Amino acid sequence: MITLTNILILSAGTRNKIIQYFKNELEGCGKVIATDCSDIAPAIYDADKLYIVPRITEPGYIDTILDICKKEKISGVLSLIDPELSLIAKHRADFEAVGTTVIESDYDICEITLNKFDMYKWLVAHKYNCAKTYVDKDAFYKDVTSGMISYPVFVKPICGSASIAISKVYDKETVDLLFAHSDNLMIQEFLDGQEIGADCYIDMISGEVVSIFTKKKIVMRAGETDKSVSFKDVKLFELIKNFCKEFGFRGQIDIDIFEIGGEYYISEVNPRFGGGYPHAYECGVNHMKLIKNNLEGKENIPSIGNYDDGIYMMKYNEVKILK
Ligand SMILES: Nc1ncnc2c1ncn2[C@@H]1O[C@H](COP(=O)(O)OP(=O)(O)O)[C@@H](O)[C@H]1O
Ligand SMILES: [Mg+2]
């Protein structure tokens, strides 16, 4: 008997490439099914089948998704948006009960990565280089006075994403103003260096880091990497391997890193496919295949840095027409 490997992509939005790559991989051996709460989310129209679902915050949302998993005999499910990661991870057992694997890190891990201050505390406790961070602005002003930190700094929401409400700030007046107008902000030391993105896959069966692709970010747009160039550094691969093992990630993750004077600083982790993943895939770093293997019960063998350096990615716009 042939068993199909069907994959469900939640909150597909505008991530058409992710859907297309999964379709390439599952051609002839499974279907790609996509959901979104909007019927004008272009990516769902690239899937084999689509479902318009309630917003993730609505009661009964998870039941709707579990019903789709049962009906479509879904082997694996993953989400493409931050606020949904913890929700899916929290219901891992419910998904298992209908025969669906959640291709994601555990709930506690998702929660830490979604909270930039918790992430900072984790990095400090585990002795990784990172930007000094404050949630208490008076503690920050004290450190400015004593010369421990200086302007400019980054002020951002503790639980933000997509670069929303992030400001580079040059003086106390602006810090005061921002804090007066919003809650849950934090102040972070400015990392003045080369921004790097790492797309990694941590095997769902063995827990080993089996794939790493690193790129230097050249241009950012709306919080996403717009242009980037691939590169390789064994020292960085080792750092990423240790970091992922220590944290306990599983499945696909995306790490933001800064390089300053030959030292690497970890900035943040999105435990999902990042917006810049197409760069990795187009360089031959196929994580869809790794996911398919895991869903079929096959462990992946580590293959790290198996791509060429100096390959550029440039994003451009496309349109989807729906009649
Ligand atoms: N401490 C910092 N130093 C330098 N640049 C920063 C810093 N914090 C944020 N940035 C810039 O803002 C972008 C978004 O910040 P990030 O912390 O990754 O939040 P998000 O969750 O919105 O992606 C980063 O990719 C980087 O370009
Ligand atoms: Mg980021």
Short mmCIF file of C-alpha atoms in Angstrom, two decimals, residues 109 122-123 125-128 207 209 239-250:
data_model
loop_
_atom_site.label_atom_id
_atom_site.label_comp_id
_atom_site.label_asym_id
_atom_site.label_seq_id
_atom_site.Cartn_x
_atom_site.Cartn_y
_atom_site.Cartn_z
CA ILE A 109 10.84 27.22 23.11
CA TRP A 122 18.46 33.06 27.87
CA LEU A 123 21.41 34.23 25.75
CA ALA A 125 22.53 32.86 30.99
CA HIS A 126 24.05 30.57 28.35
CA LYS A 127 26.97 32.90 27.60
CA TYR A 128 26.25 33.81 23.98
CA GLY A 207 17.37 16.25 17.29
CA VAL A 209 21.24 20.10 13.36
CA LEU A 239 28.29 28.40 16.97
CA ILE A 240 24.89 27.72 15.36
CA LYS A 241 25.16 23.96 15.99
CA ASN A 242 25.94 24.48 19.70
CA PHE A 243 23.26 27.12 20.06
CA CYS A 244 20.53 24.97 18.45
CA LYS A 245 21.50 21.89 20.50
CA GLU A 246 21.52 23.85 23.75
CA PHE A 247 18.18 25.51 23.01
CA GLY A 248 16.52 22.31 21.80
CA PHE A 249 14.95 23.59 18.58
CA ARG A 250 13.22 21.19 16.17
#
